[in-house]
Amino acid sequence: MHTLWKGSISFGLVNVPVKMHAATESQEFKFNYLHEDCKNRIRSIKRCPACDVEVGADDLVKGFEYEKDRYVVLSKDDLATLEQPMSRSIDILDFVNLQEIDPIYYQKSYYLSPEETAMKAYRLLCQSMEESGKVALARVTMRSKQHLACLRVFEKGLVMETMYYPKEIRHMDVDWDQVVLTEAELTMARQLIENLAHSFEPDKYKDELHEQMVRLIESKVAGETYQVEPPVQGGKVVDLMEALRASIAQTENQKGQLINKAEEVTSKPVKRVKADKSEQAAATGSVKTAEKDKESTPAQPSDTLEKPILKPKSTLTPRKRTTRRAKEA
């Protein structure tokens, strides 16, 4: 994996050198704008509408709009006084329970892998955190911005989640006291949730739009046409109780089908009761007759059976881009 940052984890007097790698990647397709006539890529031009001239990068300054159409200009020297150098230390502030952190605070995930000289210290930190059930809240500066971060154990290693500060979290402005629920509605809603409850299996969930985009692009490259089936529209909810009843009936039917399939797979063959002598003799005669008929009938070759042709799985993925700052790190 590409190294984005090198530094160390510091807690107390312990210092663990680590390397940072992106733990996730976007599968979103990025398109370029082309001129329809010649299919060449369009260039973005910065132009001043007041002066009616093209503006270069050296002629740009940063301004903050404090009122409508009124700006305060911040020069490079002004911003340099506040700019912090990229920190080479992840400073652990506290150890807390993971359940106390709501997922809304999480921003982006990064792997922290150890340097070769810090394998033992790194493993000591991982195992200690795993056994205590705690995660670490830390502070780190990247790209001139100070981040709150959470360090936790994932797949026997450390992953760092950059976090939003409380001031960056928006809150819903809804008066829930005006909404009154009946006990019958709550009971049916709980039953529906119970019917839909399963263990978390990440591979079960697919980005269907991404897969359709892959097939569309591949068909365009091959000069073929690709028809996307319209999504099934859900029925309009007229009555909440009727919708709950219908949903429960549907989920219970699906649940019953899954149970029946599982029982068919796991069921064992039933032992037959030993037949008396007359039945055994009749069965023996039937077997001999069947064997003679089998010998007189030519066997069908197994290779004549039609086998389904499996289409190879697509390997089309969005083109990865490495930023200049990542290369410098």
Short mmCIF file of C-alpha atoms in Angstrom, two decimals, residues 3-151:
data_model
loop_
_atom_site.label_atom_id
_atom_site.label_comp_id
_atom_site.label_asym_id
_atom_site.label_seq_id
_atom_site.Cartn_x
_atom_site.Cartn_y
_atom_site.Cartn_z
CA THR A 3 2.51 5.38 2.33
CA LEU A 4 0.75 8.70 2.92
CA TRP A 5 2.51 9.74 6.13
CA LYS A 6 5.30 8.64 8.45
CA GLY A 7 5.49 9.41 12.14
CA SER A 8 4.89 7.81 15.51
CA ILE A 9 2.23 7.07 18.09
CA SER A 10 2.99 8.71 21.44
CA PHE A 11 1.33 7.83 24.74
CA GLY A 12 3.02 8.50 28.04
CA LEU A 13 6.73 8.00 27.39
CA VAL A 14 6.14 5.29 24.77
CA ASN A 15 6.86 6.13 21.13
CA VAL A 16 5.87 3.72 18.33
CA PRO A 17 7.07 4.61 14.78
CA VAL A 18 4.33 3.90 12.21
CA LYS A 19 3.42 4.42 8.55
CA MET A 20 -0.03 5.59 7.44
CA HIS A 21 -1.95 4.09 4.50
CA ALA A 22 -5.45 4.76 3.16
CA ALA A 23 -7.78 2.08 4.55
CA THR A 24 -10.58 2.71 2.05
CA GLU A 25 -10.88 3.78 -1.57
CA SER A 26 -13.71 5.36 -3.51
CA GLN A 27 -15.27 3.22 -6.24
CA GLU A 28 -17.00 6.25 -7.73
CA PHE A 29 -16.39 6.73 -11.46
CA LYS A 30 -14.92 10.14 -12.31
CA PHE A 31 -15.82 11.49 -15.75
CA ASN A 32 -14.09 14.20 -17.80
CA TYR A 33 -15.92 16.76 -19.90
CA LEU A 34 -15.10 16.46 -23.62
CA HIS A 35 -15.94 18.59 -26.64
CA GLU A 36 -18.74 16.70 -28.39
CA ASP A 37 -17.39 17.45 -31.90
CA CYS A 38 -13.73 16.41 -31.48
CA LYS A 39 -13.89 14.42 -28.19
CA ASN A 40 -10.96 16.35 -26.69
CA ARG A 41 -10.90 17.14 -23.00
CA ILE A 42 -12.11 20.59 -21.95
CA ARG A 43 -9.75 22.83 -19.98
CA SER A 44 -10.99 24.70 -16.92
CA ILE A 45 -10.37 28.44 -17.28
CA LYS A 46 -10.46 30.95 -14.43
CA ARG A 47 -11.92 34.22 -15.73
CA CYS A 48 -12.78 37.50 -14.03
CA PRO A 49 -16.29 38.58 -15.13
CA ALA A 50 -15.65 42.23 -14.16
CA CYS A 51 -12.35 42.65 -16.05
CA ASP A 52 -13.28 40.10 -18.75
CA VAL A 53 -9.78 38.58 -18.69
CA GLU A 54 -8.35 35.14 -17.97
CA VAL A 55 -6.73 35.03 -14.52
CA GLY A 56 -3.61 32.99 -13.77
CA ALA A 57 -2.79 31.20 -10.53
CA ASP A 58 -0.33 33.93 -9.47
CA ASP A 59 -3.09 36.55 -9.65
CA LEU A 60 -5.41 34.77 -7.23
CA VAL A 61 -5.84 35.64 -3.54
CA LYS A 62 -8.03 34.06 -0.87
CA GLY A 63 -11.02 35.98 0.43
CA PHE A 64 -13.67 35.21 3.05
CA GLU A 65 -17.23 36.44 2.41
CA TYR A 66 -18.30 37.93 5.76
CA GLU A 67 -21.35 39.68 4.24
CA LYS A 68 -23.19 39.37 0.94
CA ASP A 69 -20.65 40.25 -1.82
CA ARG A 70 -18.21 41.68 0.75
CA TYR A 71 -14.88 39.93 1.30
CA VAL A 72 -11.90 40.22 3.59
CA VAL A 73 -8.66 39.29 1.81
CA LEU A 74 -6.14 37.01 3.55
CA SER A 75 -2.64 37.08 2.12
CA LYS A 76 -0.19 34.22 2.08
CA ASP A 77 1.70 35.82 4.97
CA ASP A 78 -1.52 36.06 7.00
CA LEU A 79 -2.26 32.37 6.47
CA ALA A 80 1.37 31.39 7.14
CA THR A 81 1.12 32.74 10.71
CA LEU A 82 -1.64 30.18 11.44
CA GLU A 83 -0.33 27.30 9.35
CA GLN A 84 1.00 24.40 11.37
CA PRO A 85 3.71 22.13 10.00
CA MET A 86 2.71 18.55 9.28
CA SER A 87 2.97 16.74 12.60
CA ARG A 88 4.99 13.56 12.83
CA SER A 89 3.29 12.45 16.02
CA ILE A 90 -0.11 10.97 16.84
CA ASP A 91 -0.57 12.08 20.44
CA ILE A 92 -2.95 9.87 22.44
CA LEU A 93 -5.08 11.96 24.80
CA ASP A 94 -7.44 9.42 26.41
CA PHE A 95 -8.57 5.80 26.29
CA VAL A 96 -12.37 5.36 26.11
CA ASN A 97 -14.96 2.69 25.33
CA LEU A 98 -15.75 2.32 21.64
CA GLN A 99 -19.51 2.20 22.37
CA GLU A 100 -19.34 5.76 23.70
CA ILE A 101 -18.42 7.18 20.28
CA ASP A 102 -21.33 7.64 17.85
CA PRO A 103 -20.42 6.72 14.23
CA ILE A 104 -21.49 10.21 13.08
CA TYR A 105 -18.13 11.49 14.35
CA TYR A 106 -16.08 9.27 12.03
CA GLN A 107 -14.61 10.86 8.92
CA LYS A 108 -12.03 8.69 7.11
CA SER A 109 -10.07 5.52 7.92
CA TYR A 110 -6.31 5.00 7.72
CA TYR A 111 -4.17 1.95 8.47
CA LEU A 112 -1.21 2.43 10.78
CA SER A 113 1.47 -0.18 10.09
CA PRO A 114 4.63 -0.46 12.22
CA GLU A 115 8.16 0.30 11.16
CA GLU A 116 10.43 -2.75 11.30
CA THR A 117 12.16 -1.46 14.43
CA ALA A 118 8.85 -1.07 16.31
CA MET A 119 7.13 -4.42 15.75
CA LYS A 120 7.18 -5.41 19.43
CA ALA A 121 6.01 -2.03 20.77
CA TYR A 122 3.28 -1.90 18.12
CA ARG A 123 2.04 -5.40 18.94
CA LEU A 124 2.15 -4.57 22.67
CA LEU A 125 -0.12 -1.56 22.13
CA CYS A 126 -2.54 -3.55 19.93
CA GLN A 127 -2.89 -6.46 22.34
CA SER A 128 -3.21 -4.21 25.39
CA MET A 129 -6.00 -2.18 23.74
CA GLU A 130 -7.76 -5.33 22.52
CA GLU A 131 -7.73 -6.98 25.96
CA SER A 132 -8.87 -3.82 27.74
CA GLY A 133 -11.68 -3.20 25.23
CA LYS A 134 -10.60 0.43 24.93
CA VAL A 135 -9.91 2.71 21.98
CA ALA A 136 -7.61 5.73 21.98
CA LEU A 137 -8.62 9.33 21.31
CA ALA A 138 -5.69 11.18 19.77
CA ARG A 139 -4.65 14.44 18.11
CA VAL A 140 -2.78 14.59 14.79
CA THR A 141 -1.96 17.38 12.32
CA MET A 142 -2.17 16.56 8.60
CA ARG A 143 -2.18 18.99 5.66
CA SER A 144 -2.05 21.99 7.97
CA LYS A 145 -5.23 20.93 9.78
CA GLN A 146 -5.46 19.54 13.28
CA HIS A 147 -7.64 16.42 13.51
CA LEU A 148 -9.29 14.59 16.36
CA ALA A 149 -8.77 10.87 15.77
CA CYS A 150 -9.72 7.47 17.13
CA LEU A 151 -7.24 4.58 17.19
#
